[in-house]
Amino acid sequence: MEAVTRMVADRPVVIFSRTTCCMSHTIKTLISGFGANPTVYELDEIQDGQQVERALQQMGCKPSIPAVFIGQQLIGGPNQIMTLQVKNQLIPMLMRAGAIWI
């Protein structure tokens, strides 16, 4: 879990993803569409990807990807992100984290 903490430190939005995951692509597109520039870690392309994925599972991410952190806080996966979007809470959260300015 320390590795995940280091990876999200000082970054407004971090997405843990896989290049072959359609939900990861959807979440990246949604967040980028608001003008945010998320840091994206493709777990199938980084050296310790499996260890990071296990740490995300230990943190409560089920499924483990995509996993979204906003303001260094674990928000969750696609269900949580889409729920925030439907409730009009995603943009304010991105603004508070300094990821977008509107």
XYZ file of C-alpha atoms in Angstrom:
102
model
C 0.000 0.000 0.000
C 2.969 2.299 0.497
C 3.707 2.099 -3.222
C 0.179 3.257 -4.047
C 0.445 6.092 -1.527
C 3.673 7.272 -3.152
C 2.164 7.010 -6.634
C -0.806 9.241 -5.771
C 1.097 11.777 -3.647
C 0.940 15.375 -4.870
C -1.241 14.503 -7.866
C -4.803 15.804 -8.107
C -6.166 12.814 -10.078
C -4.650 9.354 -10.461
C -6.204 6.470 -12.361
C -4.917 2.920 -12.118
C -5.880 1.225 -15.344
C -5.148 -1.493 -17.877
C -4.685 -0.781 -21.545
C -7.190 -3.504 -22.474
C -9.965 -2.476 -20.053
C -12.909 -0.715 -21.688
C -14.159 0.678 -18.344
C -10.722 2.159 -17.698
C -10.896 3.880 -21.082
C -14.385 5.201 -20.287
C -13.349 6.643 -16.923
C -10.189 8.221 -18.376
C -12.255 9.782 -21.171
C -14.877 11.110 -18.742
C -12.375 12.746 -16.404
C -10.219 14.091 -19.236
C -13.357 15.484 -20.875
C -13.694 17.952 -18.009
C -10.215 19.289 -18.742
C -8.397 17.304 -16.077
C -5.054 15.759 -16.896
C -5.018 12.614 -14.757
C -1.883 10.681 -14.006
C -2.563 7.233 -15.439
C -0.730 4.087 -14.417
C -1.343 1.218 -16.826
C -0.842 -1.800 -14.571
C -0.172 -4.105 -17.513
C 2.728 -1.875 -18.590
C 4.504 -0.957 -15.350
C 7.101 -3.147 -13.683
C 5.297 -3.764 -10.374
C 1.785 -3.752 -11.818
C 0.653 -6.970 -10.132
C 1.878 -5.797 -6.723
C 0.099 -2.478 -7.175
C -3.096 -4.284 -8.154
C -2.909 -6.456 -5.020
C -2.416 -3.330 -2.899
C -5.475 -1.724 -4.517
C -7.506 -4.826 -3.678
C -6.306 -4.643 -0.073
C -7.451 -1.014 0.005
C -10.947 -2.150 -0.956
C -10.990 -1.755 -4.737
C -13.189 -4.472 -6.131
C -12.723 -4.755 -9.040
C -9.196 -3.469 -8.659
C -9.214 -1.498 -11.906
C -9.999 1.116 -12.833
C -9.236 2.675 -9.467
C -9.541 6.438 -9.162
C -7.933 8.706 -6.593
C -8.975 12.354 -6.432
C -7.086 14.631 -4.083
C -5.044 11.646 -2.846
C -8.268 9.997 -1.635
C -9.464 6.681 -3.000
C -12.812 7.305 -4.664
C -13.274 3.835 -6.105
C -14.047 2.329 -9.458
C -16.434 3.035 -12.303
C -19.604 2.648 -10.228
C -18.487 5.262 -7.720
C -17.276 7.661 -10.422
C -20.484 7.359 -12.433
C -22.579 7.829 -9.283
C -20.690 11.042 -8.522
C -21.230 12.186 -12.104
C -24.980 11.494 -12.034
C -25.275 13.375 -8.724
C -23.299 16.338 -10.160
C -20.614 15.824 -7.512
C -17.680 14.821 -9.736
C -16.844 18.272 -11.125
C -16.852 19.962 -7.677
C -14.617 17.186 -6.359
C -12.172 17.657 -9.255
C -12.199 21.414 -8.629
C -11.459 21.005 -4.894
C -8.532 18.740 -5.770
C -7.129 21.361 -8.153
C -7.556 19.105 -11.175
C -9.756 21.546 -13.098
C -10.539 25.243 -13.036
C -13.873 26.423 -14.334
